[in-house]
CSV table of C-alpha atoms in Angstrom, one decimal:
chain,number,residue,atom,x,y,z
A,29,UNK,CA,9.9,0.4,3.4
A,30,UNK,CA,6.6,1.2,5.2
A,31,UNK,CA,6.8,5.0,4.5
A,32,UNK,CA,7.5,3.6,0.6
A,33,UNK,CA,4.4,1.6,0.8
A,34,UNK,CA,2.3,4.5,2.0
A,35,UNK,CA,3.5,7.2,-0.8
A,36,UNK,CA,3.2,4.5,-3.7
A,37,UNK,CA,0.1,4.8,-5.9
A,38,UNK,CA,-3.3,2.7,-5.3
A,39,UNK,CA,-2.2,-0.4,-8.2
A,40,UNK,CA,0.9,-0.8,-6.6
A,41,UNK,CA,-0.6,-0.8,-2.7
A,42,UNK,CA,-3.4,-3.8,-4.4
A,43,UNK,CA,-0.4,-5.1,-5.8
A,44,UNK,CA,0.9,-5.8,-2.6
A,45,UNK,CA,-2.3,-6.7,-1.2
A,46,UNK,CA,-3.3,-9.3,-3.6
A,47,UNK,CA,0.4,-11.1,-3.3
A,48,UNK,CA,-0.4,-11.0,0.8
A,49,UNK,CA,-4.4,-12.5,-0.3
A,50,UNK,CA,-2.6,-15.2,-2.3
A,51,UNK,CA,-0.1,-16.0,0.8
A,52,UNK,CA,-2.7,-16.6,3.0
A,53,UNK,CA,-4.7,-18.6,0.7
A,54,UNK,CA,-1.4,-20.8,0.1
A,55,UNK,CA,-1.0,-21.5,4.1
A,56,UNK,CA,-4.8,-22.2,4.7
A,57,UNK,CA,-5.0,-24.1,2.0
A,58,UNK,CA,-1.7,-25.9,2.4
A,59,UNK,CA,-1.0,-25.2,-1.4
A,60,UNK,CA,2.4,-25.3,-3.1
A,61,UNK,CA,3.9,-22.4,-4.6
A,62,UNK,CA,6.3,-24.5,-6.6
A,63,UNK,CA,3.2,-26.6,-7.7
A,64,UNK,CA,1.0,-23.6,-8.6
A,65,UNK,CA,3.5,-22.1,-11.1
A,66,UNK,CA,4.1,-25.5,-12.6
A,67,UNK,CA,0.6,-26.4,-13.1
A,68,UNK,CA,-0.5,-22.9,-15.1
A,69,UNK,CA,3.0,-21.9,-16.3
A,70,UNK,CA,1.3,-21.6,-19.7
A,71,UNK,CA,-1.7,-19.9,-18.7
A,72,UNK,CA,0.7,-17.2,-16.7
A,73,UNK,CA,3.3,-16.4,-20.0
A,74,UNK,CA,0.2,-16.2,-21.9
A,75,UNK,CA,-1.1,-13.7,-19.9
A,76,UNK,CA,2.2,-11.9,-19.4
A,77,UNK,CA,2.6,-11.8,-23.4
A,78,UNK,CA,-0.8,-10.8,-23.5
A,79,UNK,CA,-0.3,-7.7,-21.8
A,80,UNK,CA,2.5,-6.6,-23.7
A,81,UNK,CA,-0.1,-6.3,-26.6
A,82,UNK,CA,-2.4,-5.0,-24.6
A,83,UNK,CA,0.0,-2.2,-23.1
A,84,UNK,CA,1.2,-1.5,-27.1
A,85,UNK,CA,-2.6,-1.1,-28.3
A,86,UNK,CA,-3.9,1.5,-25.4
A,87,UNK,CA,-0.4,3.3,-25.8
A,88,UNK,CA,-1.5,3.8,-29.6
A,89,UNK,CA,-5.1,4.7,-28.7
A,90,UNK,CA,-3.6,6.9,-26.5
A,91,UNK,CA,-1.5,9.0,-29.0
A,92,UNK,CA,-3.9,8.5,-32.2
A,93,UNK,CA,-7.1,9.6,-30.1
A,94,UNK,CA,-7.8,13.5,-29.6
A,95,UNK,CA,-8.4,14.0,-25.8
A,96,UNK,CA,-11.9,16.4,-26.2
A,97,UNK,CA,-13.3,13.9,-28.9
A,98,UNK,CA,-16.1,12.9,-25.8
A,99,UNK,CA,-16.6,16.3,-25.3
A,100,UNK,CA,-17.4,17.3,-28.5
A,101,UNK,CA,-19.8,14.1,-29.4
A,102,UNK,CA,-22.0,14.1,-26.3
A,103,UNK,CA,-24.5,16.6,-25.6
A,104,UNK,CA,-27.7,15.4,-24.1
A,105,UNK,CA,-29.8,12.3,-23.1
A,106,UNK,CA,-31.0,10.9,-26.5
A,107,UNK,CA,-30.7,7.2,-26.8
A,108,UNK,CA,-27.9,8.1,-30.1
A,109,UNK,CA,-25.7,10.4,-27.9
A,110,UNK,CA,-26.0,7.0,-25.0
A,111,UNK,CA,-25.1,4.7,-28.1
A,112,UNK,CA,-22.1,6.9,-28.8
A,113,UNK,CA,-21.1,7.6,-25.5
A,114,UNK,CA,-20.8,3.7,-25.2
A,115,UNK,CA,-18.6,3.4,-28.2
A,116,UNK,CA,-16.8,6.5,-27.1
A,117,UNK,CA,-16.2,4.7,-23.8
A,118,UNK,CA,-15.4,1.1,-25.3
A,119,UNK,CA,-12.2,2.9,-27.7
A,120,UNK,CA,-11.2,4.3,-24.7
A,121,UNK,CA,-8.3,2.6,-22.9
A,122,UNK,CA,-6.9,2.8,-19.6
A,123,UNK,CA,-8.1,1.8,-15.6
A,124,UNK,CA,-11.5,3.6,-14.9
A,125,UNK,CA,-9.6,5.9,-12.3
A,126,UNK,CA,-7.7,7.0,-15.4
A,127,UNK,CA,-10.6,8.2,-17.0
A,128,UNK,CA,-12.4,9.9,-13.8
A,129,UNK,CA,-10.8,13.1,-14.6
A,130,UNK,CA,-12.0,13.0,-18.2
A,131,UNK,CA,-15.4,12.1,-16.6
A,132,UNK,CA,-15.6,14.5,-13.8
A,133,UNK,CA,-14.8,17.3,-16.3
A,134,UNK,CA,-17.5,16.4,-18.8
A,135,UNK,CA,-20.1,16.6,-15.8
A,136,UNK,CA,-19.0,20.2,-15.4
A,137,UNK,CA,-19.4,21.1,-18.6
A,138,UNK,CA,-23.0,20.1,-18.5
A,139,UNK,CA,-22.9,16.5,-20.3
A,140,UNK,CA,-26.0,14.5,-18.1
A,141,UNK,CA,-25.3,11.9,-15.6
A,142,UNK,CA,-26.9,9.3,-17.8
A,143,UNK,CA,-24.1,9.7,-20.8
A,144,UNK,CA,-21.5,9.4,-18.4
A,145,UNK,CA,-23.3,6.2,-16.8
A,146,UNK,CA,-23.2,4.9,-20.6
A,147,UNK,CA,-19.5,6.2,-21.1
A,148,UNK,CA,-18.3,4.3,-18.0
A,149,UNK,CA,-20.3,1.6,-18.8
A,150,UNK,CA,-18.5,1.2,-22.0
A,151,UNK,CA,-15.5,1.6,-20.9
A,152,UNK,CA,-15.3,-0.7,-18.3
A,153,UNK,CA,-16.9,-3.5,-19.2
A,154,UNK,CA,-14.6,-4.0,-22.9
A,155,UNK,CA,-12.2,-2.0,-24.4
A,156,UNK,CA,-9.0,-2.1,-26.7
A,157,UNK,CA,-6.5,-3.7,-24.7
A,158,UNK,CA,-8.8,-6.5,-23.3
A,159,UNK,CA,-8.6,-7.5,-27.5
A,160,UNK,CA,-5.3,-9.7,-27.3
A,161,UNK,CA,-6.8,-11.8,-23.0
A,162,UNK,CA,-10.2,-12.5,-24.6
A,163,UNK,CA,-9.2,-13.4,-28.4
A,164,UNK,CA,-6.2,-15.3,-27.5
A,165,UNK,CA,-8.0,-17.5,-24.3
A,166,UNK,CA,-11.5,-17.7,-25.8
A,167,UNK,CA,-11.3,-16.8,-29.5
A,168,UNK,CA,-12.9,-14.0,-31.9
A,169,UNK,CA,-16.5,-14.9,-31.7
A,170,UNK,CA,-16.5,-14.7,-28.1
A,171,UNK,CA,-14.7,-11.0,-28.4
A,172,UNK,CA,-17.2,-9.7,-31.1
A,173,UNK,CA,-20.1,-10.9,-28.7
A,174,UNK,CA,-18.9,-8.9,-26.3
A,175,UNK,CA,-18.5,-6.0,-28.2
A,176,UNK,CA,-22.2,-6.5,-29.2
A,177,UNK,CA,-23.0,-7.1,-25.7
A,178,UNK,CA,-21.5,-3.9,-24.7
A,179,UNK,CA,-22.6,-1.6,-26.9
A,180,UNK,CA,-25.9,-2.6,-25.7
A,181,UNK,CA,-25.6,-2.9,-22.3
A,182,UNK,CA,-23.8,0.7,-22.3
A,183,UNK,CA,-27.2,2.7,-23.4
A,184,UNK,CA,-29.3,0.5,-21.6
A,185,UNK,CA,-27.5,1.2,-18.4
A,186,UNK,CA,-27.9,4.7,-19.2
A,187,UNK,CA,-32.1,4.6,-19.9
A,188,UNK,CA,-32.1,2.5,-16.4
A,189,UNK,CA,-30.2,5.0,-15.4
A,190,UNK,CA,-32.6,8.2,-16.5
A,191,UNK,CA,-36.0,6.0,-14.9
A,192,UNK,CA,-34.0,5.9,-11.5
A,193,UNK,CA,-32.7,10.0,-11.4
A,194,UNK,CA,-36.8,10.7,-11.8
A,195,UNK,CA,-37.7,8.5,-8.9
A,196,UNK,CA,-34.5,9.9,-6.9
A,197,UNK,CA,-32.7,12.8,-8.6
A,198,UNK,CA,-29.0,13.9,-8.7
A,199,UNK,CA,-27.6,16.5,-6.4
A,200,UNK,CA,-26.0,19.4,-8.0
A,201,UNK,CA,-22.5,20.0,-8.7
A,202,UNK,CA,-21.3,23.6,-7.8
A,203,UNK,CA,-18.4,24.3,-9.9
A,204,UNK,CA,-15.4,25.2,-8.5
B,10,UNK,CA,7.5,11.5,-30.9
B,11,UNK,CA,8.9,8.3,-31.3
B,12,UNK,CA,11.0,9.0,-28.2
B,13,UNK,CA,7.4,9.5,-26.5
B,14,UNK,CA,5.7,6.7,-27.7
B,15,UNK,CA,8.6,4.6,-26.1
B,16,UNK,CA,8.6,6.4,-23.1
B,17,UNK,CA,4.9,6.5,-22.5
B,18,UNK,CA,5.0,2.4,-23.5
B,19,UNK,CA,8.1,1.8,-20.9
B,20,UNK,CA,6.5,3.4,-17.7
B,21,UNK,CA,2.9,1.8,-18.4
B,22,UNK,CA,5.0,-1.6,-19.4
B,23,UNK,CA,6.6,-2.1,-16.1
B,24,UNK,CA,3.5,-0.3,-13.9
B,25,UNK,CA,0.9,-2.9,-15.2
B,26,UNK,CA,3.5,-6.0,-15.4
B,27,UNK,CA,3.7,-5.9,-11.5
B,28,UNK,CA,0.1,-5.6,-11.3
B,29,UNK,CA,-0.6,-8.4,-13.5
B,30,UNK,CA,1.8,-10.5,-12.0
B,31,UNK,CA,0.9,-10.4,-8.5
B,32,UNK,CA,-3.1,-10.4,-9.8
B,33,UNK,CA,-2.3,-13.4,-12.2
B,34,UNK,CA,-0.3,-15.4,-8.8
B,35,UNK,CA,-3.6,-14.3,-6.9
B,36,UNK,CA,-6.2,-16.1,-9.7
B,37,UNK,CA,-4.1,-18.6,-10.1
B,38,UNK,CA,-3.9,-19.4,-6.5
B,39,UNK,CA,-7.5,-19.4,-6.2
B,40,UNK,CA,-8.3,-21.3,-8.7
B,41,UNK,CA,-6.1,-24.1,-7.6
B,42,UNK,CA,-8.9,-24.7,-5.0
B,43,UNK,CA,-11.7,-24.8,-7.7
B,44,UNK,CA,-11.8,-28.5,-8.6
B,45,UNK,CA,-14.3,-30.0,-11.2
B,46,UNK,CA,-16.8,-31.6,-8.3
B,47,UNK,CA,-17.2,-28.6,-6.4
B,48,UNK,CA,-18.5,-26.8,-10.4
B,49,UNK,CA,-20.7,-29.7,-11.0
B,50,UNK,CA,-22.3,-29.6,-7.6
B,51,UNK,CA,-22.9,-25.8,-8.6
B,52,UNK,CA,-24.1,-26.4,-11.8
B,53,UNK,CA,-26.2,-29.5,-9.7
B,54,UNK,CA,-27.9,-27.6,-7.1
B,55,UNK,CA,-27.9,-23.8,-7.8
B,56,UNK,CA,-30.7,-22.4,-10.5
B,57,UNK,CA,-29.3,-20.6,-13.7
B,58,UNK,CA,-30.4,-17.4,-12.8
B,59,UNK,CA,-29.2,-17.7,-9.3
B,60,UNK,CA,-25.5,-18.4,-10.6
B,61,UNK,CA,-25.9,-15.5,-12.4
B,62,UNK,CA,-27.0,-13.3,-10.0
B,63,UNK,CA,-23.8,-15.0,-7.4
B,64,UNK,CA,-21.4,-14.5,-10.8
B,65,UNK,CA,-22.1,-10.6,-10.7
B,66,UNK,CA,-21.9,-10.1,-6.9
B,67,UNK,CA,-18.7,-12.0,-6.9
B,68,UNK,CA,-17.3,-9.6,-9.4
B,69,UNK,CA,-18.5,-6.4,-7.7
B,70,UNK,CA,-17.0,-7.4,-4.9
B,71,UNK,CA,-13.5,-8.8,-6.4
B,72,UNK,CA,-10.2,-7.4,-5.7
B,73,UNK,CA,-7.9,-6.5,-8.4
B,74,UNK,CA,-7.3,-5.4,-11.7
B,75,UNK,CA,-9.4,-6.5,-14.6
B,76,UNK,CA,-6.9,-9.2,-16.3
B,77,UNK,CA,-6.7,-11.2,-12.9
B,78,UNK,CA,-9.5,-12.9,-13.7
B,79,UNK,CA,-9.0,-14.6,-16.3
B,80,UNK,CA,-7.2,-17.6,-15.3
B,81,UNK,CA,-10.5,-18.7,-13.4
B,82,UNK,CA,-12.5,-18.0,-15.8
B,83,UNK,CA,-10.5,-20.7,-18.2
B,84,UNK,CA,-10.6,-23.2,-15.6
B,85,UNK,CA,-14.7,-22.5,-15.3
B,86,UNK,CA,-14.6,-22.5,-19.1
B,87,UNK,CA,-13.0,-25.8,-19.0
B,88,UNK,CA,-15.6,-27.1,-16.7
B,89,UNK,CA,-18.5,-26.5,-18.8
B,90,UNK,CA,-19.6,-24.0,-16.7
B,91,UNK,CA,-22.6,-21.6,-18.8
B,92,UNK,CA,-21.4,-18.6,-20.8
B,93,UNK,CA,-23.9,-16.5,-18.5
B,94,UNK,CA,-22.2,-17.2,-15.4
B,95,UNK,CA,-19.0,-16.5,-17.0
B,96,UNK,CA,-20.2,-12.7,-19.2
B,97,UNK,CA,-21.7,-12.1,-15.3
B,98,UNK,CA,-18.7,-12.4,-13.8
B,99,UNK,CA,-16.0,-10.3,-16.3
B,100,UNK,CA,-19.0,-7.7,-16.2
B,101,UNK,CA,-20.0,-7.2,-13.0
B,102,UNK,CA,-15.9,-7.2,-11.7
B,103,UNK,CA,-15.1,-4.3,-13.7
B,104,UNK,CA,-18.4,-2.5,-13.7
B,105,UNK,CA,-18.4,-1.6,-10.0
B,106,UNK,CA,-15.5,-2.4,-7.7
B,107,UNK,CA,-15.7,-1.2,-3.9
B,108,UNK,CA,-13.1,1.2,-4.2
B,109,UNK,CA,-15.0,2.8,-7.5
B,110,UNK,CA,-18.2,3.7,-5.3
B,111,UNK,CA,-15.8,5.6,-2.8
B,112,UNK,CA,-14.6,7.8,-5.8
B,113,UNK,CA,-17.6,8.0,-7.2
B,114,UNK,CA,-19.3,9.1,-4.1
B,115,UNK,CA,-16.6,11.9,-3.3
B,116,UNK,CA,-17.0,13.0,-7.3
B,117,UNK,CA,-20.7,12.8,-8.2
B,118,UNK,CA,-22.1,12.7,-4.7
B,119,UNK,CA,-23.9,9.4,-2.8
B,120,UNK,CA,-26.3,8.7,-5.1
B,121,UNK,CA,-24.5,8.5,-8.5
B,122,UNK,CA,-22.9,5.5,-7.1
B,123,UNK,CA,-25.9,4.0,-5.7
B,124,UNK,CA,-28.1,4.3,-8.4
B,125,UNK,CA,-24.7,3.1,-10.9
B,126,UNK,CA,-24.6,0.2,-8.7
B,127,UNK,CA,-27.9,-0.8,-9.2
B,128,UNK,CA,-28.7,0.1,-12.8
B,129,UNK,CA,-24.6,-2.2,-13.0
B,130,UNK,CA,-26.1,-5.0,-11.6
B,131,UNK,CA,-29.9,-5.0,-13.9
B,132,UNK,CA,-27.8,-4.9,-16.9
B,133,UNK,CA,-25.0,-7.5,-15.6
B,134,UNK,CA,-27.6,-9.9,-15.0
B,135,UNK,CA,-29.6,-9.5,-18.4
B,136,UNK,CA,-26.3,-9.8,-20.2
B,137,UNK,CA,-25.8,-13.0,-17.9
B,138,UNK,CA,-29.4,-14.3,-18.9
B,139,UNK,CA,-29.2,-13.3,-22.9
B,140,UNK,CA,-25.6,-15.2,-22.9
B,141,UNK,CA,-27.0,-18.2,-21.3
B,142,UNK,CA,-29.8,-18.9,-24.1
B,143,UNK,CA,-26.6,-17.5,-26.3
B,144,UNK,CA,-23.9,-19.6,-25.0
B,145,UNK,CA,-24.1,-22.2,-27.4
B,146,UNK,CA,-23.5,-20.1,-30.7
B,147,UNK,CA,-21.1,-17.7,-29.1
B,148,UNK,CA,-18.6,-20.7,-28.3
């Protein structure tokens, strides 16, 4: 079981860690299970419903969106390319660890730090399957803001990120 | 094709399913113990921007996958807490997550991660500040 444990990937090993975090909380707290489930059984289908939509859209975006479309729109540090590396980054789906190969190989192909800050940025913060969790709990308005609120924190992040690498520049990447 | 589609849907289906579950029994757990006096002595005692600057630490330092969080964040919502501390906290938990840096680090080098980190938490906390003056049109 152990040996299984240590060969799974890293979302099942914080599977298991977060079920052990939500033990312990239960016996410090003296909460019951039984009591838990009841109180948010609605919250939890919604969720579980949720995610089948969520799973459906990023398995779409995954087949209808060419892998090298980031490479081919981001070049350099202009404020458009940091826009478009944001929206690049909010149509992509998928955990951030997903997309760290896409990322790492973008950096060797000369794309600057501060796109990728903007790309990650964009991607982490919204992105297609969050769609069905934020419009179904807190409604469209909320979603669109977000979206807004995105797109502008993702080139913002990266102009931060440009005044910082003058003060304290990037080290070099040797390519393999 | 259509054999892929399924297949590709199937694996990721069942992966994320047991993450969610055991994240969703985690924020639902936790947020048992959040109780409408302990928001409003929050909301009572801790400035705006101090809630916001708490909102995106808590996130950066929040286990988990991004969907777990929003069972608290209906329960805050329910409480009235502001829309600030609420963008703050779904920002700042995906933006940078412990295990992240560590990538990051072995990736990019040391200071990509640093300097993300910080230029993360600037922008999670103007976000945070813009949705608080915002909060009322955005709900």
């Amino acid at each position: 079981m152990v040996k299984r444990l240590k060969k799974a990937g890293a979302d099942i090993k914080i599977a298991f860690l977060l079920i052990a975090l939500s033990i312990v909380i239960m016996l410090v707290c003296k909460l019951n299970f039984l009591s838990i489930l009841t109180i948010n059984k609605a919250i939890i289908f919604k969720i579980i419903y949720l995610t089948g939509f969520a799973i459906a859209i990023s398995t779409a975006i995954h087949f209808l969106i060419p892998e090298d479309l980031a490479e081919k729109h981001l070049k350099d540090n202009k404020l458009i390319h940091l826009f478009y590396a944001t929206l690049l980054g909010v149509l992509t789906p998928g955990p951030v660890y997903a997309i760290y190969p896409i990322v790492l190989e973008l950096r060797r192909k000369g794309v600057g730090s501060a796109i990728l800050v903007a790309y990650l940025t964009g991607q982490t913060i919204i992105g297609p399957a969050r769609a069905p969790f934020e419009i179904g709990l807190f409604g469209w308005k909320f979603y669109l803001y977000r979206i807004l609120l995105a797109l502008m924190m993702g080139p913002l992040a990266g102009v931060l990120f440009i005044a910082f690498s003058k003060v304290w520049p990037d080290r070099e990447i040797r390519n393999p | 094709m259509l054999k892929k589609i399924i297949l590709y849907f199937h694996q990721k289906l069942w992966r994320t399913l047991f993450l969610v579950c055991a994240g969703v029994l985690f924020a639902v757990t936790l947020s048992s113990i959040i109780n409408i006096e302990s928001v409003n002595l929050l909301k009572q005692k801790v400035a705006l921007p101090l809630q916001v600057i708490y909102a995106a630490l808590i996130g950066f330092i929040a286990p988990g996958p991004r969907y777990i969080l929003y069972p608290i964040l209906i329960k805050l919502y329910e409480f009235g807490i502001n829309l600030g501390v609420i963008v703050a906290l779904i920002s700042g938990h995906v933006l940078i997550e412990p295990s992240t840096v560590l990538v990051e680090a072995g990736f990019f080098g040391y200071r990509f991660p640093i300097k993300r980190f910080v230029v993360s938490f600037i922008v999670t906390f103007l976000a945070g500040m813009v949705s608080s003056v915002l909060g009322s049109y955005v709900w």
